[in-house]
XYZ file of C-alpha atoms in Angstrom:
594
model
C 159.967 143.228 78.690
C 159.128 145.406 75.674
C 160.955 143.000 73.334
C 159.119 140.015 74.813
C 155.726 141.667 74.378
C 156.683 142.525 70.805
C 157.541 138.858 70.178
C 154.173 137.823 71.622
C 152.377 140.289 69.328
C 154.269 138.929 66.325
C 153.408 135.350 67.284
C 149.775 136.411 67.722
C 149.694 137.874 64.206
C 150.968 134.553 62.863
C 148.285 132.721 64.819
C 145.480 135.033 63.694
C 146.248 134.502 60.003
C 145.451 130.775 60.101
C 143.934 130.248 63.525
C 141.403 127.681 62.305
C 144.165 125.454 60.838
C 146.199 125.683 64.061
C 143.078 124.779 66.026
C 142.416 121.797 63.761
C 146.001 120.577 64.197
C 146.063 120.759 68.009
C 142.541 119.448 68.568
C 143.039 116.564 66.124
C 146.186 115.386 67.894
C 144.483 115.761 71.281
C 141.459 113.739 70.195
C 143.626 110.986 68.704
C 145.503 110.710 72.021
C 142.361 110.648 74.157
C 140.040 108.582 71.962
C 142.542 106.144 70.440
C 145.940 106.019 72.135
C 144.943 106.074 75.799
C 142.176 103.446 75.396
C 144.622 101.191 73.515
C 147.231 101.498 76.261
C 144.581 100.769 78.880
C 143.395 97.666 77.007
C 146.942 96.405 76.513
C 147.837 96.927 80.180
C 144.663 95.165 81.303
C 145.314 92.237 78.944
C 148.934 91.879 80.094
C 148.021 91.913 83.785
C 145.129 89.501 83.292
C 147.346 87.137 81.295
C 149.764 87.090 84.211
C 146.923 86.723 86.753
C 148.022 90.003 88.380
C 145.053 91.968 89.760
C 146.892 95.252 90.282
C 150.280 96.983 90.275
C 151.485 98.800 93.381
C 154.473 99.103 95.666
C 153.144 96.064 97.529
C 153.603 93.549 94.724
C 156.267 95.082 92.483
C 158.977 92.743 93.817
C 156.709 89.749 93.264
C 155.959 90.837 89.699
C 159.645 91.311 88.875
C 160.729 87.985 90.408
C 157.826 85.761 89.383
C 156.413 87.304 86.185
C 159.348 88.192 83.896
C 157.186 88.113 80.755
C 154.780 90.624 82.295
C 157.727 92.877 83.182
C 159.012 92.667 79.610
C 155.557 93.475 78.232
C 155.154 96.481 80.553
C 158.628 97.760 79.618
C 157.742 97.468 75.941
C 154.574 99.410 76.676
C 156.680 102.103 78.352
C 158.831 102.280 75.221
C 155.697 102.645 73.109
C 154.461 105.396 75.424
C 157.727 107.323 75.019
C 157.476 107.027 71.251
C 153.879 108.299 71.274
C 154.833 111.292 73.434
C 157.697 112.074 71.067
C 155.415 111.599 68.054
C 152.723 113.967 69.293
C 155.177 116.780 70.004
C 156.850 116.166 66.640
C 153.472 116.416 64.878
C 152.729 119.718 66.612
C 156.141 121.260 65.874
C 156.138 120.080 62.261
C 152.537 121.203 61.817
C 153.285 124.729 63.028
C 156.249 124.909 60.647
C 154.231 123.657 57.686
C 151.320 126.006 58.366
C 153.686 128.966 58.327
C 155.334 127.649 55.151
C 151.931 127.200 53.501
C 152.577 123.497 52.865
C 150.416 121.748 55.470
C 149.596 118.153 54.557
C 148.367 115.323 56.745
C 150.184 112.717 54.655
C 153.443 114.665 54.874
C 153.115 115.152 58.631
C 152.553 111.457 59.239
C 155.394 110.436 56.938
C 157.919 112.871 58.399
C 157.019 112.150 62.029
C 157.188 108.416 61.289
C 160.644 108.911 59.834
C 161.779 110.524 63.090
C 160.551 107.520 65.062
C 162.429 105.115 62.813
C 165.667 107.053 63.321
C 165.576 106.644 67.093
C 167.974 104.163 68.626
C 167.355 101.951 71.634
C 169.996 103.908 73.566
C 167.954 107.085 73.010
C 164.931 105.866 74.945
C 166.371 106.458 78.426
C 167.512 109.890 77.250
C 163.985 110.669 76.059
C 162.503 109.425 79.333
C 164.713 111.742 81.385
C 164.101 114.604 78.987
C 160.321 114.419 79.138
C 160.415 114.259 82.958
C 162.452 117.482 82.963
C 160.211 119.390 80.544
C 156.895 118.454 82.196
C 156.678 121.878 83.966
C 156.878 123.625 80.547
C 155.150 121.133 78.243
C 151.682 122.471 79.069
C 152.561 125.797 77.425
C 153.081 124.074 74.077
C 150.604 121.208 74.187
C 148.469 119.942 77.063
C 149.042 116.236 76.642
C 147.114 113.919 78.991
C 150.011 111.433 78.803
C 152.503 113.769 80.511
C 149.886 115.162 82.880
C 149.597 111.718 84.485
C 153.245 111.905 85.617
C 152.972 113.618 88.981
C 153.776 113.242 92.645
C 150.622 112.373 94.652
C 149.370 115.238 96.821
C 149.589 113.261 100.073
C 153.358 112.798 99.537
C 153.825 116.523 98.891
C 151.730 117.313 101.959
C 153.867 114.988 104.085
C 157.113 116.520 102.790
C 155.961 120.099 103.390
C 155.318 119.319 107.077
C 158.988 118.506 107.678
C 161.568 121.314 107.381
C 164.313 119.061 106.018
C 162.044 117.306 103.513
C 160.600 120.675 102.466
C 164.103 121.930 101.725
C 164.826 118.765 99.735
C 161.602 119.295 97.777
C 162.457 122.939 97.018
C 165.958 121.987 95.860
C 164.563 119.163 93.728
C 162.054 121.393 91.948
C 164.648 124.145 91.491
C 167.064 121.699 89.860
C 164.291 120.270 87.654
C 163.244 123.750 86.501
C 166.810 124.857 85.741
C 167.671 121.642 83.895
C 164.335 121.766 82.102
C 165.077 125.250 80.786
C 168.637 124.289 79.813
C 167.368 121.329 77.796
C 164.183 122.963 76.490
C 165.631 123.522 73.006
C 166.487 119.842 72.585
C 163.094 118.791 71.225
C 162.951 121.505 68.516
C 166.511 120.514 67.543
C 165.465 116.871 67.307
C 162.434 117.671 65.181
C 163.580 120.598 63.048
C 167.294 119.812 62.702
C 166.876 115.997 62.852
C 169.510 115.739 65.564
C 169.739 112.614 67.699
C 168.613 113.038 71.336
C 172.121 113.050 72.871
C 173.405 115.558 70.318
C 170.316 117.753 70.702
C 170.635 117.777 74.504
C 174.302 118.751 74.264
C 173.536 121.554 71.795
C 170.644 122.809 73.917
C 172.947 122.918 76.942
C 175.547 124.820 74.927
C 173.068 127.349 73.526
C 171.707 128.128 76.992
C 175.108 128.406 78.699
C 176.641 131.570 80.238
C 173.293 132.778 81.552
C 171.526 132.566 78.186
C 168.924 130.299 79.776
C 167.599 133.194 81.869
C 166.062 135.175 78.932
C 164.415 131.927 77.834
C 162.894 131.389 81.279
C 161.837 135.051 81.410
C 159.986 134.673 78.116
C 158.195 131.566 79.381
C 157.136 133.365 82.567
C 155.887 136.400 80.639
C 153.913 134.185 78.229
C 152.309 132.455 81.206
C 151.484 135.823 82.786
C 149.996 137.266 79.599
C 147.969 134.105 79.031
C 146.639 134.279 82.603
C 145.575 137.914 82.160
C 143.834 137.139 78.871
C 142.006 134.174 80.418
C 140.886 136.193 83.445
C 139.530 138.972 81.210
C 137.845 136.485 78.864
C 136.248 134.461 81.641
C 135.331 137.570 83.619
C 133.524 139.068 80.636
C 131.481 135.922 80.004
C 130.580 135.396 83.661
C 129.728 139.072 84.093
C 127.398 138.956 81.111
C 125.706 135.853 82.473
C 125.021 137.592 85.797
C 123.045 140.121 83.757
C 121.355 137.427 81.656
C 120.274 135.620 84.853
C 117.898 138.530 85.442
C 115.970 137.624 82.292
C 112.629 135.831 82.813
C 111.734 132.280 81.846
C 114.106 129.983 79.983
C 116.018 132.811 78.316
C 118.694 132.838 81.012
C 119.260 129.086 80.497
C 119.685 129.573 76.745
C 122.234 132.337 77.265
C 124.009 130.209 79.901
C 124.368 127.268 77.494
C 125.819 129.584 74.852
C 128.035 131.228 77.474
C 129.447 127.932 78.753
C 129.986 126.709 75.188
C 132.034 129.836 74.525
C 134.006 129.147 77.709
C 134.864 125.619 76.552
C 135.680 126.515 72.954
C 137.423 129.718 73.968
C 139.597 127.823 76.451
C 140.799 125.539 73.680
C 141.474 128.470 71.353
C 143.461 130.218 74.078
C 145.465 127.036 74.733
C 146.307 126.689 71.029
C 147.252 130.372 70.796
C 149.608 129.959 73.765
C 151.149 126.885 72.117
C 151.773 128.611 68.783
C 153.230 131.763 70.379
C 155.448 129.699 72.682
C 156.833 127.654 69.779
C 157.518 130.861 67.847
C 159.512 132.309 70.727
C 161.336 129.107 71.709
C 162.778 128.444 68.265
C 164.146 131.966 67.749
C 167.588 131.061 69.170
C 167.817 128.252 66.592
C 167.759 130.542 63.542
C 165.241 130.950 60.742
C 163.433 127.641 61.214
C 159.972 129.169 61.019
C 158.892 131.610 58.330
C 158.971 135.228 59.484
C 155.819 135.937 57.490
C 153.298 133.099 57.277
C 152.586 132.100 53.688
C 149.152 132.403 52.200
C 147.740 129.170 50.842
C 144.385 127.896 49.736
C 142.503 124.890 51.070
C 140.430 122.664 48.835
C 136.640 122.663 49.069
C 136.667 119.065 50.300
C 138.979 119.944 53.178
C 136.884 122.989 53.992
C 133.692 120.916 54.045
C 135.355 118.297 56.264
C 136.550 120.974 58.689
C 133.098 122.586 58.670
C 131.400 119.279 59.506
C 133.962 118.464 62.227
C 133.668 121.953 63.682
C 129.886 121.767 63.682
C 129.958 118.405 65.475
C 132.336 119.749 68.113
C 130.127 122.779 68.702
C 127.011 120.581 68.868
C 128.560 118.155 71.370
C 129.852 121.094 73.419
C 126.366 122.642 73.494
C 124.862 119.335 74.652
C 127.464 118.841 77.402
C 126.963 122.436 78.568
C 123.197 121.838 78.755
C 123.631 118.695 80.869
C 126.050 120.499 83.180
C 123.777 123.496 83.709
C 120.520 121.563 84.207
C 121.765 118.662 86.347
C 123.678 118.379 89.611
C 124.701 114.706 89.405
C 124.838 112.297 92.315
C 125.400 113.242 95.947
C 128.559 111.637 97.371
C 128.593 109.971 100.770
C 130.489 111.947 103.408
C 133.252 110.150 105.300
C 135.024 111.612 108.315
C 138.757 110.817 108.175
C 139.905 109.044 111.355
C 136.694 110.102 113.069
C 137.548 113.794 113.457
C 136.183 116.974 111.906
C 137.930 120.341 111.954
C 140.333 119.086 114.681
C 137.489 118.497 117.159
C 139.323 115.759 119.055
C 141.963 113.059 119.026
C 141.843 110.866 115.937
C 140.396 107.371 116.311
C 138.995 107.975 119.791
C 135.452 107.630 121.075
C 134.991 111.252 122.269
C 136.011 112.563 118.840
C 133.683 110.119 117.138
C 130.758 111.231 119.313
C 131.408 114.895 118.444
C 131.819 114.163 114.754
C 128.593 112.142 114.708
C 126.667 115.357 115.416
C 127.705 116.582 111.938
C 125.891 113.561 110.437
C 128.596 111.927 108.310
C 127.442 108.944 106.281
C 130.518 107.055 107.474
C 133.254 107.539 110.012
C 136.546 106.165 108.764
C 138.761 104.617 111.433
C 141.766 102.281 111.710
C 142.507 99.133 113.670
C 145.672 97.170 114.543
C 146.082 93.728 116.011
C 147.476 93.745 119.546
C 149.962 91.460 121.274
C 147.137 89.334 122.704
C 145.396 89.091 119.295
C 142.700 91.691 120.016
C 142.074 94.877 118.034
C 142.850 98.456 119.056
C 141.679 101.596 117.253
C 144.896 103.222 116.032
C 146.288 104.488 112.736
C 150.039 104.766 113.306
C 152.349 101.777 113.510
C 154.101 103.479 116.423
C 152.389 105.032 119.446
C 154.972 107.730 120.115
C 153.443 110.682 118.246
C 150.084 110.404 120.019
C 150.915 108.835 123.385
C 154.652 109.416 123.855
C 155.215 105.654 124.181
C 157.790 104.362 121.713
C 156.046 101.066 121.088
C 154.037 99.462 118.282
C 150.482 98.167 118.870
C 151.595 94.576 118.385
C 154.054 94.935 121.281
C 151.374 95.672 123.901
C 148.225 93.913 125.062
C 144.828 95.503 124.565
C 144.595 96.214 128.291
C 147.946 98.024 128.241
C 146.971 99.999 125.163
C 143.597 101.186 126.482
C 145.319 102.590 129.576
C 147.303 105.006 127.379
C 146.160 108.591 126.790
C 146.539 110.147 123.343
C 147.045 113.893 122.829
C 146.231 115.798 119.622
C 144.727 119.126 118.498
C 144.664 120.396 122.095
C 142.531 117.418 123.161
C 143.219 114.194 125.000
C 141.434 110.847 125.169
C 142.078 107.220 126.008
C 142.887 104.746 123.271
C 139.865 102.581 122.505
C 139.416 98.915 121.844
C 137.651 98.110 118.600
C 134.849 96.445 120.568
C 134.152 99.607 122.585
C 134.400 101.865 119.543
C 132.085 99.602 117.563
C 129.563 99.403 120.398
C 129.301 103.204 120.720
C 129.050 103.665 116.940
C 126.237 101.156 116.660
C 124.426 102.737 119.605
C 124.584 106.057 117.734
C 123.553 104.338 114.477
C 126.765 105.621 112.975
C 128.094 103.600 110.047
C 131.840 102.901 109.975
C 134.468 102.515 107.267
C 137.009 100.295 109.030
C 140.563 100.224 107.702
C 142.394 97.048 108.680
C 146.079 97.855 109.153
C 148.453 94.951 108.605
C 152.094 94.418 109.608
C 154.563 91.511 109.299
C 153.907 90.833 113.004
C 150.220 89.978 112.630
C 149.160 86.487 113.645
C 148.552 84.019 110.815
C 144.827 83.729 111.483
C 144.269 87.420 112.233
C 141.992 88.062 109.271
C 139.975 84.852 109.702
C 139.455 85.671 113.372
C 138.335 89.212 112.512
C 135.848 87.907 109.932
C 134.430 85.250 112.258
C 134.046 87.703 115.107
C 132.789 90.854 113.396
C 131.553 90.192 109.843
C 127.909 89.516 110.672
C 127.484 92.527 112.963
C 129.279 94.826 110.501
C 127.027 93.613 107.739
C 123.875 94.131 109.792
C 124.875 97.731 110.594
C 125.878 98.474 106.957
C 129.515 99.077 107.838
C 132.329 98.703 105.306
C 135.943 97.516 105.449
C 138.954 98.825 103.568
C 142.687 98.133 103.449
C 145.922 98.979 101.670
C 146.790 95.271 101.792
C 145.219 93.346 98.939
C 145.416 90.146 101.002
C 142.727 91.673 103.216
C 140.524 92.217 100.161
C 140.834 88.628 98.959
C 140.643 87.176 102.487
C 137.509 89.098 103.434
C 135.948 88.324 100.056
C 136.513 84.641 100.826
C 135.429 84.668 104.484
C 132.628 87.272 104.276
C 131.636 87.666 100.618
C 128.615 89.881 101.352
C 130.605 92.457 103.362
C 131.770 95.376 101.145
C 135.569 95.597 101.130
C 137.294 98.620 99.569
C 140.836 98.460 98.206
C 142.909 101.565 99.036
C 145.244 102.829 96.328
C 147.740 105.652 96.901
C 148.408 106.077 93.168
C 146.371 105.599 89.998
C 148.864 103.587 87.958
C 146.351 101.557 85.995
C 142.827 100.322 86.359
C 143.007 97.161 88.495
C 140.870 94.105 88.002
C 140.274 93.082 91.611
C 137.792 91.355 93.865
C 137.170 94.599 95.773
C 133.716 96.158 96.039
C 135.287 99.514 95.257
C 138.370 101.675 95.455
C 139.599 104.388 97.783
C 141.938 106.532 95.700
C 144.288 109.405 96.579
C 142.498 112.354 94.980
C 145.365 114.006 93.071
C 145.822 111.035 90.718
C 142.153 110.034 90.549
C 140.593 110.657 87.132
C 137.077 110.641 85.779
C 138.122 107.786 83.474
C 138.926 105.622 86.500
C 135.598 106.538 88.103
C 133.599 105.805 84.945
C 135.282 102.427 84.454
C 134.658 101.504 88.092
C 130.993 102.437 87.744
C 130.708 100.235 84.656
C 131.757 97.346 86.906
C 129.275 98.548 89.549
C 132.042 99.415 92.003
C 132.212 102.533 94.154
C 135.076 105.032 94.240
C 136.031 107.104 97.271
C 138.520 109.989 97.134
C 140.929 110.745 99.993
C 141.866 112.997 101.729
C 139.801 115.900 100.347
C 139.972 118.985 102.559
C 139.721 121.975 100.180
C 136.479 123.242 98.652
C 137.714 123.351 95.015
C 138.864 119.723 95.217
C 135.562 118.709 96.799
C 133.663 120.339 93.940
C 135.948 118.740 91.355
C 135.394 115.248 92.717
C 131.635 115.787 92.838
C 131.613 116.959 89.214
C 133.525 113.761 88.373
C 130.731 111.712 90.060
C 132.873 110.221 92.810
C 130.827 108.086 95.206
C 132.327 109.277 98.485
C 134.672 111.899 99.908
C 136.978 111.193 102.858
C 137.804 114.449 104.628
C 139.175 116.057 107.768
C 136.851 119.038 107.213
C 133.390 117.528 107.416
C 131.666 120.858 108.030
C 133.267 122.333 104.933
C 132.241 119.274 102.922
C 128.628 119.580 104.067
C 128.587 123.212 102.920
C 130.175 122.253 99.579
C 127.556 119.553 98.985
C 124.761 121.946 99.878
C 126.152 124.435 97.360
C 126.567 121.666 94.785
C 122.945 120.539 95.151
C 121.403 123.982 95.432
C 119.811 125.822 92.553
C 122.632 128.263 91.957
C 122.468 131.003 89.399
C 123.766 129.945 86.013
C 126.558 132.508 86.314
C 127.791 130.842 89.513
C 127.642 127.412 87.904
C 129.736 128.675 85.006
C 132.146 130.217 87.486
C 132.381 126.866 89.277
C 133.171 125.205 85.956
C 135.931 127.725 85.222
C 137.468 127.475 88.687
C 137.271 123.697 89.031
C 137.145 121.737 85.807
C 139.572 123.139 83.200
C 142.553 122.906 85.558
C 142.359 119.169 85.839
C 140.793 117.890 82.655
C 141.812 117.883 79.046
C 139.718 119.217 76.192
C 136.458 117.294 76.123
C 133.959 118.841 73.709
């Protein structure tokens, strides 16, 4: 431990000598990725999908895309190749930049030329190797450079939640992450070998494996863990000091507390970026030690021209100015209030999902919408039910399409210590309209649905749903297009379990799984005047995050908790508490945005 702390102190001394150049390097690469690269990839993806008349990409249509749109598949694969090259380029720039700063030879032209040379040396056979490598190092990449490209590669939270509820799947998940972490550590030296030693990916991976064999990977992992721990302590102390000071400043009269809060939050934002860059530099210093004297032991002293200094001063001033403005908007405004949506008509386990008694109880908490699900029955009616099999709730091992509506409504469902009869959609709708409770109706589809199911639903219910301001949603895009054709005025939401790309659809909005939902997606949807709902949001920090991102609605199982979160969000909190909310909620899920 003492040796590791000594290494961190040495890396910190290197960082302190030229901290402003390190900061310029990291922030410049980050801004290029966010302001140039990501928008270009988004535009290219949108153009490719529109050229192929493909409104979206999901598990539902992937087979169709592969079989019927080979040119689109080729274009998307080429885009994946380009993405891999950009990820490799940005890490190469960072590693080369740190080396050059310590050598006293930093040059933008040299960095671009040398990193471009690395890209040209890559072979086609290396791309799959790079893809596997970057997947393995995702858990550690954030210590070196928080790239928004790698951060988008994640398992959606609803899948993790499902796996953790099953003992076998939980064990599989634990084993999977353990293997990924171990392999990631074993191959962690590959990228520095590729960049500094100009080794090809396969050779670098083999050498990394060799240099971390016989238990030598454990000291490497220990160093990473200690760096993470030290960084966490520093951040807690830094944030705690600023928030504590603001609690005192909030006692000042007039607008003085607002002025200090704006300065305080600006320091939080800029300080967070400085801390991230410091962590990156120290981590690189420690990681490359097993590779020999790649980095200078004593950073060289070099001078920077007046022109470069003036450029950096102007850029720094602009960043500080924009950060001050964004902090002011955050502290003086609360944004829009999202609509509240009760998931499956329950709140805090107050009844059986998708049943009338639960809906009546939940209505007392005043949700804007109650979300519920319907299936077509054997006799072409509609029953309120989420699952495609009745066994979990009723004990009957049948699917809704195998029973008539009369048979289904005789069944009793049990959940959360409650019991209730299954309801027909007509009965559920009648009670909701009597209570003046708006509904968000998810139409579940299966291969067993009748051919005219959707047309019959539209003819029978569209006008009454429209008059009561209800909405429809579905995972099946055919429902979106069919309802748009048969009932164009009725809002239809398209449900997406993963934010792969921004779809160009006929939907009135999108219902997105929260863990992959981004503020970029929300902003682009709003530009097209489409709403965005986040599901299923049950924890207070996630609720606050989505509200700060201006989501239009939150689907939750904890309606009472959501009401409290919204009240807190809209209330006139002290500036110190607003800054604390920013620290707890926003930096963990967003990149640097001055």
